[in-house]
Amino acid sequence: MDQRLLLMHQMMLGDAPRLRAYDRALEEAVTPGDVVVDVGAGLLALSLLALRHGAEHVYAVEADPATAAAAARIIEANDLKGRLTLVTGDARTVRLPRKADVLVSEMMGNLGPEEEMAEVLHVIARRHLRPGGRVVPRRLRTWLAAAEFADEGWGLWGGDFYGYRLDPVQELVAPAAQLHFFQRPPKLLTEPTVVLDQALDGRSPSRQTLRQRLPVIAPGRLHAVLGFFTADFTDDVTLSNFPSYPGCNWAVWVWPLRHTDVAEGDELSVALRRPARRDVRAVTGWRLECGLSRQRRS
């Protein structure tokens, strides 16, 4: 197995808030005797949680053959062949022998939609989910907010580094995303705004507003626009990669900008550009256009 994939799964298993959110949501969604489909099952963490909460049978669908081979070892080691069936292939094309009561998936990218979870779940829900079946999570939202960094990341490229200037580096910035794990909270200069609101149950409409206006609500030094996600599991269980938390395996996407002073009443106009479908997972593929309108100052 590719060691990078193994380390990625290791990081996900070490993300305690992530596991708690799924555990609580599956406890609520799964009724003893249910059939569950785990879409993008990886190394079976969510499949095992579904069994823990009473699922009669879980179909674990995994597209990557190497990951599926490692998952098969876990099934054998736990003697689960009668309760957990591994299905290797693209979830959009597989055929399952039974209808599901619950679909569960963790295919959120750092921004939310990179792994096309909504599109995949819509297909499998239409084919394999019983009427009245449940989907975990049920909603995925993508947010943008303008921020001033606190002595880290893109905020370091300023005009005072022990009396020296580093700001010429700002001229090298490209309109492409960087990944960042925050060590300290940034100052938000605008309210977070939803640009993509995806229902994951295949029944509710999704909303896409990739062009938005972000009014500045606090004066500061504009360093970047942040992109992050929120996944809604139940009425009281949500998961987000911002604000960052210890052990979070998702970074926040950051579109760095030339450092600019802004004041309350200024407004940013932003447009998020999707990459071509074949490059949708590429970190640098999601681009941001950003303009600044200033209020009149006396």
Tab-separated table of C-alpha atoms in Angstrom:
chain	number	residue	atom	x	y	z
A	1	MET	CA	0.000	0.000	0.000
A	2	ASP	CA	1.218	3.505	-0.823
A	3	GLN	CA	2.690	4.821	2.421
A	4	ARG	CA	1.238	8.277	1.815
A	5	LEU	CA	-2.260	6.766	1.729
A	6	LEU	CA	-1.539	4.808	4.884
A	7	LEU	CA	-0.409	7.980	6.658
A	8	MET	CA	-3.517	9.812	5.437
A	9	HIS	CA	-5.765	7.146	6.970
A	10	GLN	CA	-3.662	7.277	10.127
A	11	MET	CA	-4.292	11.036	10.380
A	12	MET	CA	-8.032	10.546	9.858
A	13	LEU	CA	-8.211	7.893	12.563
A	14	GLY	CA	-6.359	10.264	14.902
A	15	ASP	CA	-8.916	13.042	14.323
A	16	ALA	CA	-11.012	12.543	17.468
A	17	PRO	CA	-13.680	15.230	16.772
A	18	ARG	CA	-14.250	13.704	13.329
A	19	LEU	CA	-14.786	10.231	14.781
A	20	ARG	CA	-17.012	11.537	17.587
A	21	ALA	CA	-19.232	13.343	15.085
A	22	TYR	CA	-19.678	10.232	12.954
A	23	ASP	CA	-20.154	8.013	16.002
A	24	ARG	CA	-22.913	10.245	17.409
A	25	ALA	CA	-24.600	10.605	14.021
A	26	LEU	CA	-24.560	6.862	13.313
A	27	GLU	CA	-25.877	6.121	16.781
A	28	GLU	CA	-28.895	8.252	15.868
A	29	ALA	CA	-29.244	7.109	12.242
A	30	VAL	CA	-28.754	3.334	12.546
A	31	THR	CA	-31.537	1.136	13.891
A	32	PRO	CA	-30.652	-2.443	14.857
A	33	GLY	CA	-31.114	-4.635	11.778
A	34	ASP	CA	-30.412	-1.867	9.242
A	35	VAL	CA	-28.453	-2.294	6.043
A	36	VAL	CA	-25.764	0.387	5.738
A	37	VAL	CA	-23.668	1.413	2.720
A	38	ASP	CA	-20.325	3.075	3.476
A	39	VAL	CA	-19.334	5.074	0.379
A	40	GLY	CA	-15.605	5.636	-0.026
A	41	ALA	CA	-15.033	3.269	2.864
A	42	GLY	CA	-11.229	3.479	3.073
A	43	LEU	CA	-9.996	1.389	5.985
A	44	LEU	CA	-13.523	0.822	7.308
A	45	ALA	CA	-13.706	3.147	10.321
A	46	LEU	CA	-17.276	4.204	9.507
A	47	SER	CA	-18.321	0.658	8.596
A	48	LEU	CA	-17.142	-0.548	11.995
A	49	LEU	CA	-18.996	2.268	13.762
A	50	ALA	CA	-22.182	1.302	11.898
A	51	LEU	CA	-21.792	-2.305	13.068
A	52	ARG	CA	-21.156	-1.033	16.585
A	53	HIS	CA	-24.544	0.695	16.527
A	54	GLY	CA	-26.486	-2.360	15.402
A	55	ALA	CA	-26.293	-2.558	11.613
A	56	GLU	CA	-27.202	-6.036	10.397
A	57	HIS	CA	-24.978	-5.714	7.345
A	58	VAL	CA	-22.618	-3.107	5.897
A	59	TYR	CA	-21.567	-2.834	2.255
A	60	ALA	CA	-18.233	-1.012	2.189
A	61	VAL	CA	-17.617	0.524	-1.247
A	62	GLU	CA	-14.013	1.513	-2.004
A	63	ALA	CA	-12.681	2.521	-5.420
A	64	ASP	CA	-8.944	2.213	-4.756
A	65	PRO	CA	-7.798	-1.419	-5.125
A	66	ALA	CA	-4.816	-1.057	-2.774
A	67	THR	CA	-6.953	0.476	-0.034
A	68	ALA	CA	-9.592	-2.198	-0.583
A	69	ALA	CA	-6.940	-4.911	-0.206
A	70	ALA	CA	-5.926	-3.434	3.156
A	71	ALA	CA	-9.589	-3.221	4.183
A	72	ALA	CA	-10.020	-6.914	3.338
A	73	ARG	CA	-7.300	-7.719	5.882
A	74	ILE	CA	-9.259	-5.842	8.557
A	75	ILE	CA	-12.446	-7.764	7.726
A	76	GLU	CA	-10.603	-11.090	7.950
A	77	ALA	CA	-8.795	-10.188	11.187
A	78	ASN	CA	-12.124	-9.319	12.840
A	79	ASP	CA	-14.030	-12.305	11.391
A	80	LEU	CA	-16.647	-9.994	9.823
A	81	LYS	CA	-17.226	-11.723	6.472
A	82	GLY	CA	-20.833	-12.483	7.363
A	83	ARG	CA	-21.643	-8.895	8.357
A	84	LEU	CA	-19.359	-6.670	6.267
A	85	THR	CA	-19.085	-7.022	2.483
A	86	LEU	CA	-16.294	-5.202	0.665
A	87	VAL	CA	-17.218	-3.906	-2.795
A	88	THR	CA	-14.304	-2.663	-4.887
A	89	GLY	CA	-15.267	-0.120	-7.537
A	90	ASP	CA	-16.698	3.310	-8.276
A	91	ALA	CA	-19.795	3.798	-6.115
A	92	ARG	CA	-21.586	5.391	-9.081
A	93	THR	CA	-21.463	2.137	-11.057
A	94	VAL	CA	-21.598	-0.678	-8.469
A	95	ARG	CA	-24.687	-2.823	-8.067
A	96	LEU	CA	-25.604	-3.926	-4.548
A	97	PRO	CA	-27.842	-6.918	-3.742
A	98	ARG	CA	-29.917	-5.108	-1.096
A	99	LYS	CA	-31.417	-1.673	-0.555
A	100	ALA	CA	-29.845	0.440	2.172
A	101	ASP	CA	-31.487	2.027	5.177
A	102	VAL	CA	-28.492	4.322	5.768
A	103	LEU	CA	-25.777	5.773	3.542
A	104	VAL	CA	-22.647	7.089	5.249
A	105	SER	CA	-19.646	8.740	3.646
A	106	GLU	CA	-16.636	10.844	4.507
A	107	MET	CA	-15.550	12.291	1.190
A	108	MET	CA	-15.126	15.909	2.259
A	109	GLY	CA	-12.135	17.741	0.888
A	110	ASN	CA	-10.517	20.697	2.633
A	111	LEU	CA	-12.988	22.995	0.871
A	112	GLY	CA	-15.820	20.473	0.947
A	113	PRO	CA	-16.741	19.486	-2.627
A	114	GLU	CA	-13.372	18.360	-4.039
A	115	GLU	CA	-14.166	14.636	-3.836
A	116	GLU	CA	-17.613	15.168	-5.374
A	117	MET	CA	-19.386	13.606	-2.409
A	118	ALA	CA	-22.752	15.191	-3.254
A	119	GLU	CA	-22.683	13.931	-6.831
A	120	VAL	CA	-21.650	10.410	-5.793
A	121	LEU	CA	-24.232	10.151	-2.998
A	122	HIS	CA	-27.013	11.413	-5.246
A	123	VAL	CA	-26.360	8.537	-7.654
A	124	ILE	CA	-26.122	5.817	-5.035
A	125	ALA	CA	-29.108	7.160	-3.058
A	126	ARG	CA	-31.271	7.095	-6.167
A	127	ARG	CA	-30.310	3.475	-6.894
A	128	HIS	CA	-29.863	1.901	-3.491
A	129	LEU	CA	-31.476	3.920	-0.676
A	130	ARG	CA	-34.879	2.834	0.616
A	131	PRO	CA	-37.659	5.457	0.741
A	132	GLY	CA	-37.222	7.263	4.032
A	133	GLY	CA	-33.579	6.168	4.292
A	134	ARG	CA	-31.009	8.354	6.044
A	135	VAL	CA	-27.782	9.912	4.744
A	136	VAL	CA	-24.844	10.801	7.015
A	137	PRO	CA	-23.890	13.623	6.770
A	138	ARG	CA	-26.962	15.260	5.284
A	139	ARG	CA	-25.599	18.658	4.276
A	140	LEU	CA	-22.248	20.127	3.195
A	141	ARG	CA	-21.559	23.856	3.027
A	142	THR	CA	-18.540	25.744	1.689
A	143	TRP	CA	-17.691	29.114	3.217
A	144	LEU	CA	-15.425	32.043	2.334
A	145	ALA	CA	-14.142	34.736	4.692
A	146	ALA	CA	-11.456	37.423	4.466
A	147	ALA	CA	-8.827	37.322	7.200
A	148	GLU	CA	-5.788	38.890	8.789
A	149	PHE	CA	-3.240	36.308	9.924
A	150	ALA	CA	-1.567	36.389	13.323
A	151	ASP	CA	2.194	36.055	12.724
A	152	GLU	CA	1.973	32.901	10.631
A	153	GLY	CA	1.335	31.742	7.089
A	154	TRP	CA	0.887	34.380	4.421
A	155	GLY	CA	0.745	37.065	7.088
A	156	LEU	CA	4.508	36.755	7.637
A	157	TRP	CA	5.353	38.405	4.325
A	158	GLY	CA	5.128	41.950	5.667
A	159	GLY	CA	7.243	45.034	6.095
A	160	ASP	CA	8.782	44.408	9.504
A	161	PHE	CA	10.854	41.281	10.040
A	162	TYR	CA	13.229	42.304	12.845
A	163	GLY	CA	13.538	45.647	11.107
A	164	TYR	CA	13.791	44.180	7.584
A	165	ARG	CA	11.243	43.922	4.775
A	166	LEU	CA	9.882	40.673	3.390
A	167	ASP	CA	6.957	42.214	1.509
A	168	PRO	CA	8.525	41.916	-2.017
A	169	VAL	CA	7.440	38.262	-1.835
A	170	GLN	CA	3.819	39.461	-2.044
A	171	GLU	CA	4.389	40.238	-5.714
A	172	LEU	CA	4.861	36.521	-6.403
A	173	VAL	CA	1.395	35.486	-5.209
A	174	ALA	CA	-0.763	33.520	-7.672
A	175	PRO	CA	-4.593	33.280	-7.556
A	176	ALA	CA	-4.339	29.649	-6.490
A	177	ALA	CA	-5.100	27.940	-3.202
A	178	GLN	CA	-2.606	27.023	-0.522
A	179	LEU	CA	-3.285	24.639	2.369
A	180	HIS	CA	-2.813	25.925	5.900
A	181	PHE	CA	-3.206	24.489	9.402
A	182	PHE	CA	-3.750	27.446	11.731
A	183	GLN	CA	-1.612	27.552	14.862
A	184	ARG	CA	-3.485	30.565	16.243
A	185	PRO	CA	-6.859	32.131	15.378
A	186	PRO	CA	-6.810	34.657	12.540
A	187	LYS	CA	-8.808	37.871	12.703
A	188	LEU	CA	-11.858	37.619	10.439
A	189	LEU	CA	-12.419	40.857	8.548
A	190	THR	CA	-15.729	39.710	7.017
A	191	GLU	CA	-18.460	37.365	8.154
A	192	PRO	CA	-18.078	33.833	6.743
A	193	THR	CA	-20.377	33.531	3.716
A	194	VAL	CA	-21.750	30.357	2.120
A	195	VAL	CA	-20.838	29.941	-1.541
A	196	LEU	CA	-21.898	26.313	-1.990
A	197	ASP	CA	-24.686	24.571	-0.069
A	198	GLN	CA	-25.052	20.900	-1.004
A	199	ALA	CA	-27.806	18.594	0.200
A	200	LEU	CA	-26.422	15.056	0.327
A	201	ASP	CA	-29.631	13.033	0.528
A	202	GLY	CA	-30.436	13.238	-3.183
A	203	ARG	CA	-33.849	14.708	-2.415
A	204	SER	CA	-33.225	18.328	-1.425
A	205	PRO	CA	-31.980	21.100	-3.746
A	206	SER	CA	-28.424	22.398	-3.593
A	207	ARG	CA	-27.493	26.071	-3.843
A	208	GLN	CA	-24.447	27.448	-5.601
A	209	THR	CA	-23.433	31.108	-5.379
A	210	LEU	CA	-19.746	30.997	-6.249
A	211	ARG	CA	-19.723	34.780	-6.752
A	212	GLN	CA	-20.305	36.723	-3.528
A	213	ARG	CA	-19.810	40.083	-1.851
A	214	LEU	CA	-18.043	40.141	1.502
A	215	PRO	CA	-18.607	43.398	3.429
A	216	VAL	CA	-15.703	44.293	5.738
A	217	ILE	CA	-16.939	44.345	9.338
A	218	ALA	CA	-13.673	45.144	11.151
A	219	PRO	CA	-10.658	47.271	10.227
A	220	GLY	CA	-7.409	45.414	9.698
A	221	ARG	CA	-4.756	44.233	7.297
A	222	LEU	CA	-6.229	41.991	4.621
A	223	HIS	CA	-3.935	39.020	4.042
A	224	ALA	CA	-6.047	36.327	2.431
A	225	VAL	CA	-9.450	34.809	1.779
A	226	LEU	CA	-10.113	31.530	3.588
A	227	GLY	CA	-12.199	28.623	2.313
A	228	PHE	CA	-13.527	25.894	4.596
A	229	PHE	CA	-16.459	23.511	5.034
A	230	THR	CA	-19.169	22.648	7.525
A	231	ALA	CA	-20.856	19.234	7.454
A	232	ASP	CA	-24.246	18.878	9.167
A	233	PHE	CA	-24.939	15.396	10.545
A	234	THR	CA	-27.980	15.938	12.783
A	235	ASP	CA	-29.697	18.927	14.337
A	236	ASP	CA	-27.014	19.056	17.030
A	237	VAL	CA	-23.974	17.408	15.406
A	238	THR	CA	-21.815	19.382	12.983
A	239	LEU	CA	-18.189	19.183	11.907
A	240	SER	CA	-16.003	21.911	10.437
A	241	ASN	CA	-12.323	22.388	9.656
A	242	PHE	CA	-12.443	26.030	10.807
A	243	PRO	CA	-11.746	27.123	13.428
A	244	SER	CA	-8.929	24.594	13.394
A	245	TYR	CA	-8.718	22.199	16.315
A	246	PRO	CA	-5.898	19.947	17.614
A	247	GLY	CA	-5.668	16.802	15.526
A	248	CYS	CA	-7.785	18.132	12.639
A	249	ASN	CA	-6.805	16.239	9.487
A	250	TRP	CA	-8.281	18.861	7.137
A	251	ALA	CA	-6.331	22.020	6.405
A	252	VAL	CA	-8.064	25.284	5.482
A	253	TRP	CA	-7.721	26.569	1.944
A	254	VAL	CA	-6.111	29.996	1.713
A	255	TRP	CA	-6.036	32.310	-1.292
A	256	PRO	CA	-3.241	34.787	-0.432
A	257	LEU	CA	-3.580	38.424	-1.440
A	258	ARG	CA	-1.246	41.375	-1.479
A	259	HIS	CA	-1.458	42.821	2.043
A	260	THR	CA	-3.952	45.686	2.069
A	261	ASP	CA	-5.390	47.880	4.836
A	262	VAL	CA	-9.198	47.730	4.908
A	263	ALA	CA	-11.824	49.507	6.971
A	264	GLU	CA	-15.383	48.818	8.003
A	265	GLY	CA	-17.657	49.619	5.063
A	266	ASP	CA	-15.218	48.390	2.415
A	267	GLU	CA	-16.386	45.395	0.400
A	268	LEU	CA	-14.695	42.488	-1.314
A	269	SER	CA	-16.196	40.910	-4.419
A	270	VAL	CA	-15.053	37.299	-4.802
A	271	ALA	CA	-15.652	34.628	-7.410
A	272	LEU	CA	-14.634	31.033	-6.799
A	273	ARG	CA	-13.703	29.181	-9.983
A	274	ARG	CA	-14.022	25.409	-10.149
A	275	PRO	CA	-11.292	23.510	-11.964
A	276	ALA	CA	-12.059	21.255	-14.902
A	277	ARG	CA	-13.873	18.126	-13.761
A	278	ARG	CA	-10.814	15.909	-14.181
A	279	ASP	CA	-8.801	18.267	-11.938
A	280	VAL	CA	-11.483	18.862	-9.291
A	281	ARG	CA	-9.317	17.342	-6.530
A	282	ALA	CA	-6.218	19.382	-7.406
A	283	VAL	CA	-5.298	21.657	-4.498
A	284	THR	CA	-4.232	24.519	-6.755
A	285	GLY	CA	-7.079	24.057	-9.213
A	286	TRP	CA	-9.712	26.036	-7.313
A	287	ARG	CA	-9.031	29.690	-8.134
A	288	LEU	CA	-10.359	32.879	-6.597
A	289	GLU	CA	-10.944	36.231	-8.255
A	290	CYS	CA	-11.025	39.049	-5.736
A	291	GLY	CA	-11.700	42.771	-6.011
A	292	LEU	CA	-11.939	45.486	-3.350
A	293	SER	CA	-14.391	48.398	-3.289
A	294	ARG	CA	-13.584	51.076	-0.712
A	295	GLN	CA	-16.096	53.259	1.071
A	296	ARG	CA	-15.612	56.970	0.635
A	297	ARG	CA	-13.426	58.365	3.378
A	298	SER	CA	-13.647	62.003	4.442
